Amino acid sequence: MTSPGDAPPVKPPPSFSPGVPRVATKTRYPNQRRDSSSSLDPDSVEARLAPSPTPPLSSTTSEFPIRSASPHTRSLRSSTPQLGRSSLGSPLEGHVDGTEDIRSLIIRSFSPTIGVYASVDTDDLVREKGFKGGFWELIRPFGETVPGKIVIRDSVGASRGWEDYGVRFVDLGGQQRFPGDSDSDRNPLAQLEEVVDGQLNAAHELLGTTIRPKDLSNLSATSPLYKSYLRSLLSTATAAPHETFRHPVASVIAISSRNSAPLETLRQLYADTSNGDRKLPQWIHSEYLRYYVLVHDEDRDDITESTKLYDQMKRHFGLHCHLLRLRSTQCVVTDDDSAPVPHCEWLSPFEQLSSHTEPLVEIDSDSHPYLFDSDIMSIKGLVRELVAQSLIPYMENKVAVWNDQVASRRRGISGRFMSMSRKWAGFGSSSRSGIAGSGGGNYDITHGFYKPDAPEAVLRKMADFAFMLRDWKLSASTYDLLRSDYSNDKAWRYHAGAHEMCAVSTLLNPMAMPAKTKLESIDQMLETACYSYLTRCSDAPNALRCLCLAMELLKSRGGFATESAAKWAMRAMDLGLVGTIGQILISERISACYASRPPLSGVKWGGRRRKAGMWSVLAADSWLKLGKPTLASTCLEEAERLYADVLDSDGLFPMPEIQSFVDNLRHNVKVEYLGARGLNTRAGISATEPLETEETSEKLDTRQHRKSLIGNALDSGGLNAPTRDIETPENDDFERA
């Protein structure tokens, strides 16, 4: 921890070179690849569109119907026309996200958290530039993607560069210390469903009438709507005692060159975050890195005086300091050197619902804040220097120290003996007495957390640090070490989190072989985590996060792991953790999981095309019931391509009931699409095509109506009761087809 006292300068971290001038590095986004086989690149759109308090919906929800599948040489009877291939007129180019993009999204969702606490004069200077939230709002968007490559050393000393590394800035000086904390009185899953519904409606209204053919790609492509859904889900997590991903790893303490007593102000800001009114909850360790920033006003103040003050800061507070040069003049669009501020990608559902009343897509809006190019380069330089030269070395050092002083003892003979004693003899178990620390235990049952300096809390923090440093082998072994301790102490939320992250770390580790025995152990960990979250803790958001992470990471493994991925996706639906739109999106992902299972080499059997087609048909039927014929048409087209490889040469289903159901669904999609645009519903529709009757609909639509936890939460105000598994509905007709 950097002390504000009068002390000699602190030695720089290993990667810090005081003599080397700072070079502003151009931002590179690794996911921005151009693919001629597709026409949608959400990441490139997000970088070009004028940002808003939430991600532009045109970059995440436009052209939702675009799906991908491998082409085939024959088509089915009465092929569904490609109804929705619309363009908004914006530069929507690139590729449709695949497995690697989802994997990168999951990795980036667990990024280090950095608190921001600025003086009053600093916030006033930034508000003059058009940022009402002050200094935190100014630098927050630039932390989500650190410019350039970040080199990280793992526990064995091997280095690897990452170009998609990012951090999360949170406001320590405002009313909300962590984004989303004030929405605790509302169900996060209900808010998530509301956000996705708003995005879907906005995209539906923006759909044009230009029809163009769909580009074909791989079957495991991800729709922009599902990517937005998953991003919002991973953004719902707030600071909690059982995991430290949202605990500040460092804090930025900022003053401006306008301050009349700069050094005293810095000391006061430090005291506020340590022992004052800005002190974090007692389950968050107060010892974290402090990074001091001096904001220089280029338009009004003298750079010579600011440089002298900056040198004094380094002498008093060490080398974790930075001089940020900004213009206090507000930038407008008409300026030659103006550039829009990048939007924030990681916004909680509460922020997305409460932050705007203006239109969600404002490409030519002048109300959005702009910055001078010099300001943008200065802020990017600050973020890179903070992360590469201070944050990463600090985290690496902490992991090495904790691994040597705490984890090694726990892994030794004495640590194993104490663990066995606590399990079988009851020594050191606070859960028996109900009083923290009585008999040597560390878990406080009354308040439900470990003290920050307890070995169990330190090891959990070490595992989270290793995970954020992307050293998944070390994090998996540490989570595995903690599972028995949390079980003995009956710390069920800690217990569930350790099982969840142990499974996630194992799946992210590229060296872990996806053997069947390995998958069985992963399934057991996921089962334990889901049960503890729901039954023992009534924590539905974390349970849904666990199941979605399991589904996507198992799907990325390929092979027989895809069936396990589909199983966990069905579990999320059976438990009622998703709403109406969420069920449809999960159904599409189940179809993608089965479709990504290739047949055995040399033969046509071994794949899961029939199951993939079945779930795609169910998704099409659900989209049609919601009044979204364009999306229903897309799912139905994909189902036809999937069934094309397994049906007979004439493309007919063996069972007449199934054929009638698909034909009626195809006909209703056409009718709904034409009716939604005020066209003649009989134009272009053959009179010989079958119409869906009430008797046929009731006979074929045999799916059970699942009871959703979201509906219960909206009525009762929260999730307070454990849930029970609901049997997966049978679809024997589709399976036999």
XYZ file of C-alpha atoms in Angstrom:
737
model
C 0.000 0.000 0.000
C 1.329 3.398 -0.900
C 1.559 5.604 2.157
C 0.988 9.351 1.942
C 3.580 10.129 4.585
C 6.855 11.926 3.989
C 8.971 9.009 2.939
C 11.739 8.419 0.404
C 10.614 7.431 -3.056
C 9.408 3.898 -3.448
C 11.356 1.629 -5.777
C 9.604 1.263 -9.108
C 7.944 -2.017 -10.026
C 9.896 -4.381 -12.277
C 8.305 -3.157 -15.508
C 8.566 0.562 -14.682
C 11.202 2.574 -16.511
C 11.329 6.190 -15.281
C 13.720 7.242 -18.007
C 11.590 6.035 -20.863
C 9.066 8.598 -22.116
C 5.457 7.607 -22.281
C 4.292 6.773 -25.764
C 0.623 6.893 -26.594
C -0.203 3.607 -28.244
C -2.955 3.314 -30.770
C -5.817 1.172 -29.581
C -6.138 -2.175 -31.251
C -9.191 -4.316 -30.932
C -8.345 -7.958 -31.545
C -11.916 -8.919 -32.309
C -12.217 -6.489 -35.224
C -11.578 -8.854 -38.092
C -13.192 -8.439 -41.445
C -14.789 -11.485 -42.956
C -16.205 -11.373 -46.452
C -18.597 -14.219 -45.710
C -20.734 -12.212 -43.330
C -22.053 -8.727 -42.850
C -22.201 -7.957 -39.160
C -19.391 -6.845 -36.857
C -20.773 -5.497 -33.575
C -17.351 -4.511 -32.237
C -16.456 -2.403 -35.260
C -19.879 -0.772 -35.207
C -19.497 0.095 -31.529
C -16.208 1.831 -32.286
C -17.697 3.943 -35.081
C -21.166 4.832 -33.904
C -21.680 7.814 -31.662
C -21.856 6.370 -28.174
C -24.568 6.744 -25.590
C -24.800 5.895 -21.864
C -25.582 2.357 -23.020
C -24.132 0.419 -25.959
C -25.702 1.492 -29.252
C -28.483 -0.910 -30.020
C -27.637 -0.906 -33.678
C -24.404 -2.665 -32.804
C -26.038 -5.383 -30.748
C -29.592 -5.835 -31.934
C -29.788 -4.746 -35.545
C -30.126 -7.512 -38.087
C -30.972 -10.069 -35.422
C -32.282 -12.507 -38.026
C -28.803 -13.088 -39.387
C -27.868 -16.606 -38.437
C -25.323 -18.898 -39.939
C -25.167 -22.452 -41.104
C -23.155 -24.530 -43.528
C -24.645 -24.556 -47.029
C -26.058 -27.687 -48.545
C -26.793 -28.768 -52.084
C -30.457 -29.538 -51.704
C -33.360 -27.686 -50.120
C -36.500 -28.766 -48.379
C -39.984 -28.640 -49.779
C -41.682 -25.244 -49.400
C -38.529 -23.496 -48.311
C -39.136 -20.532 -46.048
C -38.336 -17.224 -47.793
C -35.685 -15.036 -46.262
C -37.982 -12.390 -44.864
C -35.801 -10.203 -42.734
C -32.490 -9.128 -44.220
C -32.704 -5.439 -43.442
C -30.078 -2.752 -43.190
C -30.228 0.468 -41.217
C -27.986 2.273 -43.643
C -25.156 2.300 -41.123
C -21.752 0.686 -41.791
C -22.651 -2.749 -40.455
C -19.808 -4.830 -41.778
C -17.613 -7.619 -40.553
C -18.305 -11.045 -39.144
C -20.826 -12.725 -36.882
C -19.417 -13.538 -33.484
C -18.350 -17.109 -32.909
C -17.061 -19.211 -30.081
C -13.823 -17.287 -29.603
C -15.688 -13.997 -29.257
C -17.944 -15.426 -26.545
C -14.919 -16.894 -24.757
C -13.175 -13.509 -24.881
C -16.354 -11.857 -23.598
C -16.408 -14.208 -20.601
C -12.735 -13.591 -19.840
C -13.105 -9.812 -20.080
C -16.117 -9.840 -17.772
C -13.808 -10.802 -14.875
C -11.496 -7.791 -14.942
C -9.774 -5.929 -12.092
C -11.815 -3.205 -10.440
C -10.250 0.222 -9.833
C -11.897 2.820 -7.611
C -11.880 6.495 -8.561
C -11.941 9.255 -5.950
C -11.382 12.809 -7.201
C -11.300 16.140 -5.425
C -14.052 18.705 -5.894
C -11.922 20.944 -8.101
C -11.088 18.004 -10.372
C -14.737 17.097 -10.850
C -15.574 20.737 -11.543
C -12.883 20.906 -14.240
C -14.239 17.780 -15.932
C -17.855 18.962 -15.708
C -16.839 22.000 -17.731
C -15.971 19.580 -20.504
C -19.522 18.203 -20.529
C -19.220 15.191 -18.186
C -21.780 15.538 -15.423
C -20.423 12.537 -13.532
C -17.026 14.129 -13.060
C -13.616 12.522 -13.413
C -14.939 8.972 -13.047
C -17.320 9.354 -15.979
C -14.487 10.764 -18.088
C -12.050 7.864 -17.712
C -14.497 5.000 -17.260
C -14.999 4.115 -20.971
C -11.259 4.068 -21.666
C -10.528 1.343 -19.121
C -12.610 -1.372 -20.749
C -9.967 -1.965 -23.431
C -6.408 -1.037 -22.487
C -4.445 0.217 -25.516
C -1.701 -2.051 -26.760
C -0.553 -5.428 -25.513
C -0.429 -6.185 -21.792
C 2.271 -8.682 -20.799
C 1.482 -10.819 -17.745
C 3.705 -13.341 -15.977
C 2.092 -16.439 -14.511
C 3.050 -18.325 -11.365
C 5.837 -20.266 -13.105
C 7.415 -17.161 -14.638
C 6.126 -17.590 -18.184
C 5.008 -14.373 -19.898
C 2.176 -13.889 -22.347
C 0.799 -10.816 -24.047
C -2.915 -9.996 -24.145
C -4.445 -7.422 -26.472
C -7.973 -7.557 -25.040
C -7.169 -6.714 -21.426
C -9.342 -4.234 -19.556
C -10.250 -2.862 -16.135
C -13.444 -1.537 -14.525
C -13.486 1.932 -12.986
C -15.997 2.446 -10.158
C -16.856 5.684 -8.380
C -15.779 5.856 -4.738
C -16.849 9.461 -4.322
C -20.493 9.262 -5.423
C -23.625 7.873 -3.880
C -23.165 4.577 -5.703
C -19.808 3.131 -4.840
C -20.335 0.212 -7.172
C -22.623 0.353 -10.206
C -25.843 -1.495 -9.546
C -25.764 -1.435 -5.742
C -28.900 0.694 -5.526
C -30.978 -1.835 -7.456
C -30.873 -4.333 -4.594
C -34.593 -3.822 -4.004
C -35.384 -5.112 -7.502
C -34.758 -8.491 -9.000
C -31.717 -8.341 -11.336
C -33.123 -11.089 -13.562
C -36.327 -9.135 -14.075
C -34.272 -6.079 -14.990
C -32.221 -8.192 -17.383
C -35.360 -9.395 -19.140
C -36.658 -5.834 -19.337
C -33.423 -4.613 -20.906
C -33.409 -7.334 -23.561
C -37.083 -6.715 -24.308
C -36.370 -3.013 -24.826
C -33.467 -3.783 -27.137
C -35.567 -6.232 -29.112
C -38.427 -3.758 -29.528
C -36.035 -0.987 -30.571
C -34.413 -3.202 -33.163
C -37.821 -4.344 -34.432
C -38.882 -0.738 -34.997
C -35.643 0.073 -36.831
C -35.887 -2.831 -39.283
C -36.177 -1.613 -42.849
C -37.768 -3.213 -45.860
C -34.697 -3.964 -47.961
C -34.438 -7.695 -48.509
C -31.113 -9.256 -49.348
C -29.807 -12.827 -49.138
C -28.291 -14.106 -45.954
C -24.610 -14.954 -45.724
C -23.852 -18.501 -44.650
C -21.127 -19.309 -42.130
C -20.622 -21.819 -39.322
C -23.462 -23.284 -37.292
C -22.109 -22.098 -33.941
C -22.432 -18.381 -34.662
C -23.805 -16.132 -31.966
C -26.609 -13.659 -32.548
C -25.959 -10.057 -31.437
C -29.035 -10.183 -29.208
C -27.710 -13.175 -27.271
C -24.293 -11.537 -26.957
C -25.973 -8.453 -25.495
C -27.993 -10.699 -23.156
C -24.877 -12.492 -21.920
C -22.974 -9.231 -21.465
C -25.794 -7.757 -19.404
C -25.987 -10.925 -17.320
C -22.269 -10.806 -16.554
C -22.630 -7.125 -15.629
C -25.271 -7.756 -12.940
C -22.726 -8.905 -10.342
C -21.967 -6.327 -7.653
C -19.451 -6.328 -4.820
C -20.067 -9.308 -2.536
C -18.096 -10.899 0.320
C -17.801 -14.355 -1.259
C -15.838 -13.203 -4.327
C -13.403 -10.333 -4.838
C -13.804 -9.627 -8.554
C -15.686 -6.406 -7.730
C -13.416 -5.459 -4.810
C -11.043 -2.600 -5.701
C -7.557 -3.800 -6.562
C -6.410 -0.168 -6.749
C -7.840 3.322 -6.489
C -7.124 6.470 -8.460
C -6.883 9.566 -6.245
C -7.015 12.683 -8.424
C -6.510 16.395 -7.877
C -6.229 19.246 -10.370
C -3.739 22.035 -10.893
C -6.385 24.460 -9.592
C -6.096 23.080 -6.073
C -4.615 25.557 -3.591
C -3.321 22.871 -1.172
C -2.594 19.846 -3.362
C -0.507 17.674 -1.013
C -2.854 18.184 1.922
C -5.820 17.377 -0.327
C -4.187 14.127 -1.441
C -3.592 13.115 2.166
C -7.198 13.905 3.022
C -8.503 11.870 0.083
C -6.314 8.969 1.160
C -7.645 9.207 4.714
C -11.226 9.230 3.424
C -10.702 5.952 1.582
C -8.840 4.354 4.522
C -10.712 5.438 7.642
C -13.156 8.148 6.594
C -16.639 8.274 5.165
C -15.489 6.701 1.877
C -14.139 3.608 3.570
C -15.289 0.386 1.955
C -17.318 -2.273 3.838
C -15.475 -4.268 6.445
C -15.411 -7.402 4.284
C -13.241 -5.548 1.717
C -9.578 -5.260 2.612
C -8.519 -1.623 2.955
C -4.965 -2.302 1.792
C -4.932 -1.848 -1.960
C -2.799 0.119 -4.393
C -3.189 3.900 -4.411
C -2.441 5.701 -7.650
C -2.156 9.508 -7.549
C -3.091 11.639 -10.561
C -2.531 15.344 -11.113
C -4.882 16.786 -13.756
C -3.286 19.770 -15.479
C -5.487 22.386 -17.159
C -3.826 23.091 -20.500
C -5.947 26.158 -21.219
C -5.495 28.088 -17.960
C -2.601 26.811 -15.855
C 1.175 26.855 -16.263
C 2.751 23.520 -17.138
C 5.956 24.484 -15.337
C 4.184 24.839 -12.011
C 2.303 21.610 -12.576
C 5.559 19.788 -13.318
C 7.056 21.030 -10.050
C 3.990 19.883 -8.165
C 4.156 16.502 -9.900
C 7.765 16.062 -8.770
C 6.710 16.821 -5.192
C 3.978 14.193 -5.453
C 6.500 11.560 -6.511
C 8.788 12.454 -3.618
C 5.979 12.212 -1.070
C 3.858 9.361 -2.437
C 6.235 7.271 -4.510
C 6.347 6.495 -8.207
C 2.704 5.468 -8.561
C 1.836 8.944 -9.861
C 0.812 10.398 -13.191
C 0.482 13.850 -14.738
C -2.648 14.031 -16.916
C -2.807 16.996 -19.280
C -6.354 17.960 -20.335
C -8.005 20.964 -21.912
C -10.772 22.495 -19.836
C -12.582 23.800 -22.923
C -15.588 21.760 -23.946
C -15.153 20.013 -27.272
C -17.919 20.085 -29.871
C -18.520 18.088 -33.018
C -17.525 20.924 -35.338
C -13.943 20.990 -34.033
C -11.412 19.558 -36.444
C -9.651 17.474 -33.807
C -12.803 16.216 -32.077
C -13.631 12.560 -31.500
C -16.571 10.884 -29.751
C -16.019 9.314 -26.369
C -16.269 5.515 -26.560
C -19.371 4.075 -24.976
C -19.306 1.884 -21.884
C -19.688 -1.759 -22.796
C -20.171 -3.145 -19.281
C -23.296 -1.531 -17.891
C -25.531 -3.216 -15.362
C -29.215 -3.659 -16.297
C -30.108 -1.076 -13.654
C -27.877 1.517 -15.327
C -29.279 0.722 -18.756
C -32.855 1.150 -17.527
C -32.329 4.319 -15.525
C -29.777 6.302 -17.503
C -31.634 7.500 -20.580
C -34.888 8.862 -21.830
C -33.515 9.950 -25.211
C -33.467 7.652 -28.270
C -31.122 4.723 -27.912
C -29.416 5.189 -31.291
C -28.157 8.711 -31.959
C -25.579 8.570 -34.690
C -25.670 12.291 -35.496
C -26.557 13.613 -32.058
C -24.647 16.684 -30.837
C -25.580 16.105 -27.202
C -23.105 13.296 -26.725
C -19.773 14.415 -25.212
C -16.789 14.735 -27.480
C -13.120 15.086 -26.611
C -10.101 16.565 -28.304
C -7.688 14.081 -29.802
C -5.004 15.274 -27.408
C -7.270 14.571 -24.425
C -8.062 11.075 -25.689
C -4.399 10.243 -26.176
C -3.594 11.556 -22.686
C -6.321 9.478 -21.041
C -5.258 6.362 -22.939
C -1.691 6.953 -21.801
C -2.885 7.253 -18.199
C -4.843 4.010 -18.385
C -2.029 2.069 -19.999
C 0.596 3.324 -17.552
C -1.695 2.586 -14.619
C -2.407 -0.964 -15.752
C 0.900 -2.028 -17.300
C 3.348 -0.372 -14.905
C 1.497 -0.388 -11.590
C -1.588 -2.636 -11.450
C -0.262 -5.785 -13.130
C 3.073 -5.838 -11.207
C 1.175 -5.211 -7.976
C -1.179 -8.139 -8.593
C 1.676 -10.413 -9.670
C 3.579 -9.586 -6.511
C 0.556 -10.200 -4.287
C -0.149 -13.570 -5.882
C 3.498 -14.636 -5.418
C 3.522 -13.569 -1.757
C 0.191 -15.215 -0.899
C 1.138 -18.361 -2.765
C 4.391 -18.616 -0.817
C 3.109 -17.612 2.616
C -0.481 -18.921 2.735
C -1.211 -21.418 -0.027
C 2.018 -23.399 0.370
C 1.308 -23.933 4.061
C -2.250 -24.991 3.289
C -1.007 -27.502 0.733
C 1.611 -28.908 3.120
C 1.286 -31.754 5.590
C 0.397 -29.477 8.503
C -2.299 -27.758 6.486
C -3.839 -31.056 5.412
C -3.760 -32.282 9.014
C -5.565 -29.171 10.247
C -8.138 -29.567 7.495
C -8.801 -33.168 8.523
C -9.013 -32.095 12.158
C -11.616 -29.463 11.364
C -13.639 -31.939 9.323
C -13.614 -34.962 11.600
C -12.781 -33.689 15.092
C -14.373 -30.244 14.932
C -11.224 -28.337 15.904
C -11.327 -24.775 14.668
C -14.853 -24.972 13.321
C -16.786 -21.824 14.110
C -19.943 -23.293 12.592
C -20.469 -25.478 15.643
C -20.528 -22.624 18.102
C -22.003 -19.913 15.861
C -19.417 -17.370 17.027
C -16.661 -16.226 14.729
C -13.254 -17.219 15.971
C -14.416 -19.315 18.919
C -12.338 -22.464 18.785
C -10.084 -21.168 15.987
C -12.674 -20.829 13.210
C -12.709 -17.794 10.921
C -16.208 -17.733 9.437
C -18.579 -15.193 10.961
C -21.976 -16.865 10.775
C -23.796 -13.809 12.125
C -22.644 -11.509 9.328
C -21.974 -14.205 6.744
C -18.388 -13.507 5.714
C -14.740 -14.123 6.520
C -12.612 -11.260 7.748
C -10.337 -9.951 4.987
C -7.170 -11.143 6.743
C -8.455 -14.693 7.362
C -6.598 -17.419 5.428
C -9.781 -18.489 3.641
C -10.436 -14.927 2.471
C -6.809 -14.410 1.451
C -6.790 -17.623 -0.578
C -10.040 -16.675 -2.298
C -8.556 -13.296 -3.170
C -5.400 -14.971 -4.435
C -7.453 -17.280 -6.657
C -9.449 -14.325 -8.024
C -6.250 -12.361 -8.685
C -4.796 -15.356 -10.548
C -8.023 -15.640 -12.560
C -7.933 -11.945 -13.501
C -4.266 -12.381 -14.452
C -5.472 -15.282 -16.626
C -3.380 -17.868 -14.820
C -6.194 -20.424 -14.832
C -4.103 -23.365 -13.694
C -3.165 -21.636 -10.426
C -6.680 -20.297 -9.898
C -8.261 -23.732 -10.448
C -5.920 -25.400 -7.942
C -6.586 -22.666 -5.360
C -10.366 -22.848 -5.761
C -10.132 -26.612 -5.409
C -8.121 -26.128 -2.212
C -10.856 -23.962 -0.704
C -13.892 -26.104 -1.441
C -13.514 -28.374 1.577
C -12.796 -25.462 3.933
C -15.969 -23.640 2.947
C -17.968 -26.841 3.237
C -16.655 -27.516 6.750
C -17.510 -23.966 7.838
C -20.918 -24.140 6.135
C -20.126 -20.945 4.265
C -22.496 -21.901 1.470
C -22.169 -18.843 -0.749
C -18.376 -19.150 -0.594
C -18.822 -22.877 -1.177
C -20.919 -22.334 -4.313
C -18.587 -19.663 -5.681
C -15.498 -21.853 -5.225
C -17.119 -24.746 -7.114
C -18.323 -22.446 -9.889
C -14.990 -20.736 -10.468
C -13.039 -23.978 -10.156
C -15.080 -25.411 -13.024
C -14.768 -22.209 -15.068
C -10.991 -22.036 -14.540
C -10.609 -25.651 -15.592
C -12.635 -25.107 -18.757
C -10.669 -21.963 -19.637
C -7.330 -23.708 -19.175
C -6.246 -24.780 -22.693
C -3.969 -27.457 -21.243
C -6.800 -29.270 -19.463
C -7.813 -32.219 -21.604
C -11.591 -32.593 -22.159
C -11.692 -36.253 -21.184
C -14.957 -37.816 -20.101
C -13.657 -38.336 -16.568
C -12.682 -34.676 -16.438
C -16.117 -33.617 -17.645
C -17.755 -35.746 -14.972
C -15.865 -33.895 -12.257
C -16.777 -30.567 -13.855
C -20.437 -31.579 -13.995
C -20.291 -32.470 -10.313
C -18.826 -29.073 -9.427
C -21.475 -27.275 -11.468
C -24.226 -29.335 -9.868
C -22.952 -28.461 -6.392
C -22.614 -24.768 -7.223
C -26.106 -24.541 -8.715
C -27.671 -26.369 -5.772
C -25.918 -24.190 -3.197
C -26.780 -20.960 -4.993
C -30.476 -21.763 -5.308
C -31.398 -23.979 -2.379
C -29.065 -22.692 0.325
C -28.613 -19.057 -0.714
C -31.643 -18.215 -2.932
C -29.217 -16.520 -5.316
C -30.797 -16.863 -8.758
C -28.543 -14.362 -10.647
C -25.353 -16.206 -9.708
C -27.003 -19.544 -10.492
C -27.930 -18.335 -13.969
C -24.430 -16.943 -14.455
C -22.961 -20.302 -13.466
C -25.148 -22.218 -15.915
C -24.528 -19.820 -18.813
C -20.768 -19.888 -18.274
C -20.865 -23.682 -18.159
C -22.900 -23.853 -21.354
C -20.634 -21.556 -23.367
C -17.316 -22.943 -22.141
C -18.379 -26.556 -22.606
C -19.636 -25.704 -26.080
C -16.253 -24.197 -26.921
C -14.633 -27.533 -26.030
C -16.485 -29.293 -28.835
C -17.014 -33.012 -29.208
C -19.001 -34.786 -26.524
C -18.745 -31.703 -24.280
C -21.422 -30.023 -26.418
C -24.092 -32.404 -25.121
C -23.161 -31.504 -21.561
C -23.411 -27.837 -22.561
C -26.936 -28.378 -23.881
C -27.864 -30.178 -20.663
C -26.883 -27.217 -18.492
C -28.721 -24.826 -20.799
C -31.865 -26.912 -20.372
C -31.320 -26.800 -16.609
C -31.475 -22.992 -16.694
C -34.838 -23.204 -18.455
C -36.189 -25.921 -16.190
C -35.332 -23.956 -13.048
C -37.243 -20.918 -14.333
C -34.175 -18.661 -14.206
C -34.946 -17.000 -17.550
C -37.938 -15.107 -18.812
C -39.791 -15.414 -22.095
C -37.087 -13.895 -24.287
C -34.363 -15.585 -22.302
C -35.939 -18.983 -22.921
C -35.954 -18.367 -26.660
C -32.320 -17.247 -26.675
C -31.319 -20.270 -24.609
C -33.256 -22.507 -27.019
C -31.242 -21.077 -29.895
C -28.023 -21.772 -27.989
C -29.117 -25.352 -27.316
C -29.653 -25.751 -31.044
C -26.180 -24.320 -31.682
C -24.673 -26.718 -29.119
C -26.152 -29.754 -30.836
C -25.338 -28.409 -34.305
C -21.665 -27.974 -33.385
C -21.384 -31.705 -32.655
C -19.963 -33.080 -35.926
C -20.692 -36.633 -37.107
C -18.042 -39.293 -36.800
C -15.368 -39.316 -39.459
C -16.271 -41.350 -42.495
C -19.903 -41.875 -41.507
C -23.020 -39.729 -41.301
C -24.149 -40.823 -37.856
C -22.903 -39.460 -34.547
C -24.066 -35.883 -35.047
C -27.011 -34.213 -33.382
C -28.659 -32.480 -36.334
C -32.172 -33.692 -35.512
C -31.955 -32.366 -31.953
C -30.518 -29.080 -33.216
C -33.338 -28.750 -35.733
C -35.950 -29.549 -33.092
C -34.762 -26.758 -30.776
C -34.555 -24.337 -33.679
C -38.173 -25.109 -34.590
C -39.222 -24.539 -30.970
C -37.398 -21.198 -30.987
C -39.148 -20.214 -34.228
C -42.528 -21.058 -32.729
C -41.742 -19.001 -29.624
C -40.590 -15.990 -31.657
C -43.804 -16.133 -33.669
C -45.898 -16.146 -30.488
C -44.065 -12.968 -29.401
C -44.957 -11.294 -32.691
C -41.447 -11.435 -34.174
C -41.927 -13.160 -37.552
C -38.542 -12.049 -38.870
C -36.679 -13.835 -36.108
C -39.022 -16.812 -36.413
C -38.230 -17.010 -40.112
C -34.518 -17.095 -39.383
C -34.840 -19.936 -36.868
C -37.087 -21.865 -39.237
C -34.594 -21.502 -42.087
C -31.830 -22.791 -39.877
C -33.994 -25.739 -38.831
C -34.561 -26.580 -42.479
C -30.834 -26.568 -43.178
C -30.225 -28.767 -40.162
C -32.930 -31.246 -41.147
C -31.695 -31.278 -44.759
C -28.849 -33.639 -43.853
C -30.977 -36.152 -41.953
C -34.319 -36.326 -43.772
C -35.126 -38.262 -46.900
C -34.357 -36.980 -50.366
C -37.827 -35.447 -50.679
C -37.303 -33.433 -47.504
C -40.397 -34.777 -45.749
C -40.692 -35.737 -42.101
C -41.516 -39.418 -41.421
C -44.444 -38.428 -39.200
C -47.340 -36.498 -40.818
C -48.068 -34.582 -37.603
C -44.613 -33.078 -37.540
C -44.754 -32.203 -41.218
C -48.119 -30.505 -40.695
C -46.794 -28.568 -37.723
C -43.754 -27.268 -39.652
C -45.869 -26.370 -42.695
C -48.354 -24.457 -40.539
C -45.542 -22.673 -38.762
C -43.997 -21.685 -42.088
C -47.332 -20.381 -43.332
C -48.004 -18.366 -40.165
C -44.561 -16.784 -40.387
C -45.381 -15.517 -43.872
C -48.753 -14.200 -42.785
C -47.376 -12.417 -39.726
C -44.513 -10.891 -41.678
C -46.708 -9.507 -44.428
C -49.344 -8.334 -41.970
C -46.805 -6.475 -39.864
C -45.900 -4.382 -42.925
C -49.446 -3.685 -44.037
C -49.180 -5.887 -47.128
C -51.794 -8.238 -48.535
C -51.449 -11.425 -46.523
C -52.725 -13.460 -49.452
C -50.217 -12.027 -51.911
C -47.464 -14.490 -52.580
C -49.028 -17.215 -50.396
C -50.283 -20.266 -52.169
C -53.873 -21.231 -51.496
C -52.804 -24.823 -51.208
C -50.547 -24.214 -48.237
C -52.005 -25.648 -45.009
C -53.394 -23.379 -42.352
C -52.875 -24.099 -38.693
C -56.059 -25.173 -37.004
C -56.800 -24.994 -33.322
C -56.971 -28.772 -33.099
C -53.567 -29.228 -34.740
C -51.996 -26.514 -32.604
C -53.252 -28.036 -29.374
C -52.176 -31.488 -30.450
C -48.639 -30.549 -31.461
C -47.758 -27.813 -28.991
C -47.373 -30.131 -26.012
C -44.639 -28.176 -24.249
C -45.281 -27.494 -20.607
C -45.518 -23.925 -19.410
C -42.627 -23.514 -17.005
C -43.078 -21.397 -13.940
C -40.583 -18.562 -14.125
C -38.754 -17.140 -11.133
C -38.862 -13.762 -12.837
C -42.637 -13.608 -12.688
C -42.567 -14.588 -9.020
C -39.974 -11.935 -8.303
C -42.022 -9.248 -9.992
C -45.010 -10.165 -7.857
C -43.264 -10.769 -4.544
C -40.345 -8.364 -4.921
C -37.535 -10.896 -4.819
C -36.364 -14.472 -4.710
C -36.664 -15.734 -1.180
C -37.623 -19.346 -1.623
C -35.598 -22.288 -2.936
C -36.564 -23.722 -6.258
C -37.089 -27.277 -7.375
C -36.138 -28.904 -10.604
C -38.863 -29.205 -13.189
C -38.849 -32.143 -15.544
C -37.654 -31.378 -19.062
C -40.591 -31.594 -21.480
C -40.634 -34.580 -23.724
C -40.384 -34.037 -27.466
C -40.650 -37.606 -28.658
C -42.277 -36.664 -31.943
C -39.365 -34.488 -32.983
C -36.822 -37.021 -31.731
C -38.364 -39.841 -33.721
C -38.412 -37.571 -36.770
